[in-house]
Short mmCIF file of C-alpha atoms in Angstrom, two decimals:
data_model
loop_
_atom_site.label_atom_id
_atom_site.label_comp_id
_atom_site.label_asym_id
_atom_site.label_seq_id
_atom_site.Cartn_x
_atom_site.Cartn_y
_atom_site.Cartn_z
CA UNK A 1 39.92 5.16 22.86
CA UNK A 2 37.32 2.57 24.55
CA UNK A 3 36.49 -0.56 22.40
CA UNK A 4 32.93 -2.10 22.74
CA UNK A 5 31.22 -5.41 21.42
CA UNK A 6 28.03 -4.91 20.61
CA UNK A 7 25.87 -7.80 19.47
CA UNK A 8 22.62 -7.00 17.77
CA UNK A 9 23.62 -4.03 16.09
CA UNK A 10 21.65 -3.97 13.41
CA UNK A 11 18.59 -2.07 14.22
CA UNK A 12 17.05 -0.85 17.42
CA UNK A 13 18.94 -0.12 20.59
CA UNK A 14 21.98 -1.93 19.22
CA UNK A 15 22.13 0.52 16.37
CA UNK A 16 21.80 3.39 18.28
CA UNK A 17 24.44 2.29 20.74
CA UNK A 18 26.81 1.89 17.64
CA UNK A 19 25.73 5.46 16.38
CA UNK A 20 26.34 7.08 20.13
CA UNK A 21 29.46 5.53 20.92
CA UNK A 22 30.82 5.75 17.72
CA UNK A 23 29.96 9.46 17.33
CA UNK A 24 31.41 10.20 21.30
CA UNK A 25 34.77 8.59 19.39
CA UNK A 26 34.91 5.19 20.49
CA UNK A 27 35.65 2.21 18.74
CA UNK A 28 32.84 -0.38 18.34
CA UNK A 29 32.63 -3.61 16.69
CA UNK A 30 28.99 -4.10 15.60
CA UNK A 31 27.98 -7.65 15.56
CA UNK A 32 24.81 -8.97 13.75
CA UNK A 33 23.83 -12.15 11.83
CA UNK A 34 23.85 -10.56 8.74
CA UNK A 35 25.95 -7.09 8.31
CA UNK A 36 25.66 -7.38 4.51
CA UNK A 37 21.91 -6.45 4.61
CA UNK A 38 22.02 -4.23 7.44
CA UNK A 39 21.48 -1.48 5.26
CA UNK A 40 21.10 1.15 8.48
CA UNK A 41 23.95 -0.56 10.04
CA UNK A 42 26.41 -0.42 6.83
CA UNK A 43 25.28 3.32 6.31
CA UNK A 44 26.78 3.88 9.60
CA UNK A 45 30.00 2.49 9.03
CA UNK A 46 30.44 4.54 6.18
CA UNK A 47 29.48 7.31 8.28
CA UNK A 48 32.16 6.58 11.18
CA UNK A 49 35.71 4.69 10.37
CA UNK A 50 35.63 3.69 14.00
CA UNK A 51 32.54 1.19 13.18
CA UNK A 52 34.04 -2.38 12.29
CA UNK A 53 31.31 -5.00 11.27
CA UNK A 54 31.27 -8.48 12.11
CA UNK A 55 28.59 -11.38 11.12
CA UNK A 56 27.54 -12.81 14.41
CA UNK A 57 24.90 -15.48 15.19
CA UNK A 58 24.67 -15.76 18.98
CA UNK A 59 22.78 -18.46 18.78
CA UNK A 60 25.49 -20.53 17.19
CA UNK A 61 27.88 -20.77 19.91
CA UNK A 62 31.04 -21.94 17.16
CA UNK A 63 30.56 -18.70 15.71
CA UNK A 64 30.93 -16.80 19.14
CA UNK A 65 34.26 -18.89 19.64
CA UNK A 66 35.11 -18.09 15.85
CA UNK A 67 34.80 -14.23 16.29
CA UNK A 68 36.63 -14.55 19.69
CA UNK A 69 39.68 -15.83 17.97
CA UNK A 70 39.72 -13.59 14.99
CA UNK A 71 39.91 -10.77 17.62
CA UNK A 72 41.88 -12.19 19.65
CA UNK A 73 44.12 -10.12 20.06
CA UNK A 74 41.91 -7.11 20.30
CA UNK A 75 41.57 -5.60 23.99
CA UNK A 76 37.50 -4.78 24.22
CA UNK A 77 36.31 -2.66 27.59
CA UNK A 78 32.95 -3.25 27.14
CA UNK A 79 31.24 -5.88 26.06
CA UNK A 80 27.60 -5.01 25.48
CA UNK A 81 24.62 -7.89 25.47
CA UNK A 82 22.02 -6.16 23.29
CA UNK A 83 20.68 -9.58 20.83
CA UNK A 84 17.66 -10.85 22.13
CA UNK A 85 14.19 -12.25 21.15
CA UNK A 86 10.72 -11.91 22.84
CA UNK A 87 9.93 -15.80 21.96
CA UNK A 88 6.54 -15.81 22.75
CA UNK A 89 4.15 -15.63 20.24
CA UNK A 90 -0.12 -14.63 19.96
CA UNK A 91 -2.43 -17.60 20.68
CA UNK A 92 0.88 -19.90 22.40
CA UNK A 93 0.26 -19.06 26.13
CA UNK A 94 0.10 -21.63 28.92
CA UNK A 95 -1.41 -24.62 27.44
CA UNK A 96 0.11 -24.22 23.92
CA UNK A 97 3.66 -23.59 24.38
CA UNK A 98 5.93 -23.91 21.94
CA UNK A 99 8.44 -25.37 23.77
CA UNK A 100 11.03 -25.40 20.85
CA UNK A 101 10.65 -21.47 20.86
CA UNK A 102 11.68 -21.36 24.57
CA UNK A 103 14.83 -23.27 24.19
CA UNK A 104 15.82 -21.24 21.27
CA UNK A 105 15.14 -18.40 23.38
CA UNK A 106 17.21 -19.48 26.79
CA UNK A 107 20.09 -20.25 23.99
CA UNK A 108 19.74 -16.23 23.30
CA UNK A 109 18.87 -14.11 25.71
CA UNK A 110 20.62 -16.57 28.72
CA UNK A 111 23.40 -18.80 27.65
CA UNK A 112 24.64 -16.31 24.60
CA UNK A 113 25.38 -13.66 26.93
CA UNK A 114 27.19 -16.30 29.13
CA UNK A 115 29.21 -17.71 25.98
CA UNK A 116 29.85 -14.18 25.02
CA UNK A 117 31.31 -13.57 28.34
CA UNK A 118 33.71 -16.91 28.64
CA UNK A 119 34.88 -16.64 24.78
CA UNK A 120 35.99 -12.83 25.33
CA UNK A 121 37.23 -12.77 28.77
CA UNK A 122 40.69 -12.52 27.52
CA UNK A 123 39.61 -9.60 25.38
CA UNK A 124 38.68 -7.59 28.66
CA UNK A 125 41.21 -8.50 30.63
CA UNK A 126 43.47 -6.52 28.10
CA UNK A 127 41.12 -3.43 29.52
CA UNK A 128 42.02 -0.95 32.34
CA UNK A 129 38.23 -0.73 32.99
CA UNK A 130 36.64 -3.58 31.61
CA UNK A 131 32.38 -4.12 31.42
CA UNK A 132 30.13 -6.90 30.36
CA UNK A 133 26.66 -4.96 30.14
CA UNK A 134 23.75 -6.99 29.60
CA UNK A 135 20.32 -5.58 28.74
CA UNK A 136 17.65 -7.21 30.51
CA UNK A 137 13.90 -5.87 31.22
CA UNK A 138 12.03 -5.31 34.09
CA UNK A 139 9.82 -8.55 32.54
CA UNK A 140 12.33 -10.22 34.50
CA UNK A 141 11.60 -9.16 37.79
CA UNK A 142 9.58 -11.79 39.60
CA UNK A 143 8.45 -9.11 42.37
CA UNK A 144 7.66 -7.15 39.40
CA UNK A 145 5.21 -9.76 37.49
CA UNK A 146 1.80 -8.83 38.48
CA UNK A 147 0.10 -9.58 35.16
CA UNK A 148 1.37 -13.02 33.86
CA UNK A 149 1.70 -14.41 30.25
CA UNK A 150 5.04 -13.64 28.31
CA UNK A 151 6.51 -16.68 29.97
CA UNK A 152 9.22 -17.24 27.66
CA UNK A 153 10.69 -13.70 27.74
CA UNK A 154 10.14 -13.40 31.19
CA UNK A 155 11.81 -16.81 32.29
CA UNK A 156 15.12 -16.20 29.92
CA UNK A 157 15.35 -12.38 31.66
CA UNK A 158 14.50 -13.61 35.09
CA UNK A 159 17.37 -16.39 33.87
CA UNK A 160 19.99 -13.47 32.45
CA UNK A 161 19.42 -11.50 35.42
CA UNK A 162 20.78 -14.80 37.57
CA UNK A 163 23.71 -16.06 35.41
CA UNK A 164 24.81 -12.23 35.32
CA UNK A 165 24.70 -12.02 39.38
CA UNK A 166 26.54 -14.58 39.88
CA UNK A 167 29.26 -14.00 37.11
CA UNK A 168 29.61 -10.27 38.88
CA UNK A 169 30.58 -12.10 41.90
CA UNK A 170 32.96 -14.79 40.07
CA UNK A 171 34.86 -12.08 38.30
CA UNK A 172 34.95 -9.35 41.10
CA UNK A 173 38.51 -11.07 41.65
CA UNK A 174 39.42 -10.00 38.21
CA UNK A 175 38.20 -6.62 38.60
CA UNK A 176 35.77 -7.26 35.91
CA UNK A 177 32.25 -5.23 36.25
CA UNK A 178 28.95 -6.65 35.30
CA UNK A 179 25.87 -4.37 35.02
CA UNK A 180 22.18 -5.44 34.19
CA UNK A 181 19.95 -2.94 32.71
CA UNK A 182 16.44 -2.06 31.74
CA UNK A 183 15.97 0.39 28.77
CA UNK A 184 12.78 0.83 29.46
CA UNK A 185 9.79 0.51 27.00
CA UNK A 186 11.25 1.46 24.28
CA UNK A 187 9.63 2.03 20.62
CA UNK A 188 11.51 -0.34 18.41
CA UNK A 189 10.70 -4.02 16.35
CA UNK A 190 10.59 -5.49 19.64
CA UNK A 191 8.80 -3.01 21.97
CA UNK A 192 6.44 -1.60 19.77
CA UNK A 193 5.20 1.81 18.44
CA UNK A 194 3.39 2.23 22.19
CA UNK A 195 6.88 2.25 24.14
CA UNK A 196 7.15 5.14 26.27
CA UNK A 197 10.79 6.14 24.87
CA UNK A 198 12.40 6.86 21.69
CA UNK A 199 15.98 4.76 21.35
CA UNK A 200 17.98 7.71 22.08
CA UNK A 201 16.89 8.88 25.35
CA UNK A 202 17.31 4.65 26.10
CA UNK A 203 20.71 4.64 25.30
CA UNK A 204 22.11 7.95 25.85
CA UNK A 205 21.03 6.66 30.04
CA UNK A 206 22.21 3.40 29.54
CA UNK A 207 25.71 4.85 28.14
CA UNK A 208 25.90 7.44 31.32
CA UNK A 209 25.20 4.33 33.95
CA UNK A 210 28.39 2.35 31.36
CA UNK A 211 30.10 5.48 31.43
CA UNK A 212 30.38 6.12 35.42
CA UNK A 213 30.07 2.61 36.70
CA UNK A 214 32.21 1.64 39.18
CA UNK A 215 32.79 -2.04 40.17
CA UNK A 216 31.39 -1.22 43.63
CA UNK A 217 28.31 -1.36 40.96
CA UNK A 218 29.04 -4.81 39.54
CA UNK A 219 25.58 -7.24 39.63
CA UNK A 220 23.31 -4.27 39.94
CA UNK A 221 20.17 -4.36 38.21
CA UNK A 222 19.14 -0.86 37.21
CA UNK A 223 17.05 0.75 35.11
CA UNK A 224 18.29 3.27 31.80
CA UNK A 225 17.38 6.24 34.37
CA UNK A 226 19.88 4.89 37.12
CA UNK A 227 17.33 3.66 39.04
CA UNK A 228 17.74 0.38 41.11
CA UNK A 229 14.67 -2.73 40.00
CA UNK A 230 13.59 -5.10 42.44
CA UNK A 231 14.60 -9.20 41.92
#
């Protein structure tokens, strides 16, 4: 049975990976701050056997290198980058930036996936077919960007997108994969009731892309469809 990592699993796209994955028979460790009042998340569980919680804070590195070593010796074949923040906030464009918000949010969405990564590499290496899949968003495209604003979101994506490039190429010798993806616009907290997709037809393409990748694949940047996003 495949073992995943998912952090952020409380709500949104992190829940539903837990509730697909765990439902195709997998084994997933569901990370969030606070799994005692993830009420969604703890309904799950009870739900599936194969849904182990753990309280994770990715933005307090100690506690990534405190879960590593609790698991360690757990073998994990995918680990799955779901937490993230938007960090920009109504009224704090260009000219008011909070600039407190934007490190909190580099420490998040860039170097928690890159933690994440270092902390459980002995984890995957235990894996016949091991994954580090990182969700991005097209906001991080700089050929994309034709409209502006959302400059901390976009500069910690455009940032994930980078540090996940280049760890594809640093652990192709390992045969470990690395995948970027886009879920799209998706209605949850973060994307709003306008997104263009519900959380299931987000995840159940993200899981096919996990499912078939191959590690002539690894640093691709792709969308939940399959299809490829420009730098």
């Amino acid at each position: 049975m495949k073992t995943l990592l998912v952090t952020g699993a409380n709500r949104g796209l992190g829940l539903e990976f837990c509730r697909q994955y765990a439902a195709a028979g997998c084994n997933v460790i569901a990370a969030c701050r606070r799994p005692e009042q993830a009420e969604q998340l703890q309904a799950l569980a009870g739900q599936y056997a194969s849904i182990e919680l753990q309280a994770l804070d990715v933005a307090d590195f100690s506690q990534i290198e405190a879960l590593a070593a609790k698991l360690a010796e757990r073998r994990i074949d995918v680990l799955l980058n779901n937490a993230g923040v938007y960090g920009d906030q109504s009224g704090r464009g260009f000219g008011k930036l909070d600039y407190q918000a934007w490190a909190d949010t580099l420490a998040i969405n860039v170097m928690a996936p890159v933690k994440l990564a270092e902390c459980f590499l002995p984890h995957l290496q235990r894996s016949d077919k091991p994954l580090i899949a990182s969700l991005s968003s097209l906001m991080g495209s700089m050929t994309d960007n034709s409209s502006g604003g959302s400059i901390l979101y976009r500069s910690s994506k455009a940032g994930l997108n980078a540090a996940m490039k280049s760890l594809a190429i640093d652990l192709r010798p390992r045969n470990i994969g690395v995948l970027i993806l886009h879920p799209g616009w998706v209605r949850t907290d973060m994307g709003g009731p306008n997104g263009l997709i519900d959380v299931e037809e987000s995840v159940s393409g993200m899981r096919r892309l996990i499912d078939r990748f191959d590690l002539a694949d690894s640093g691709s940047f792709v969308k939940y469809d399959g299809s490829p996003l420009p730098w």
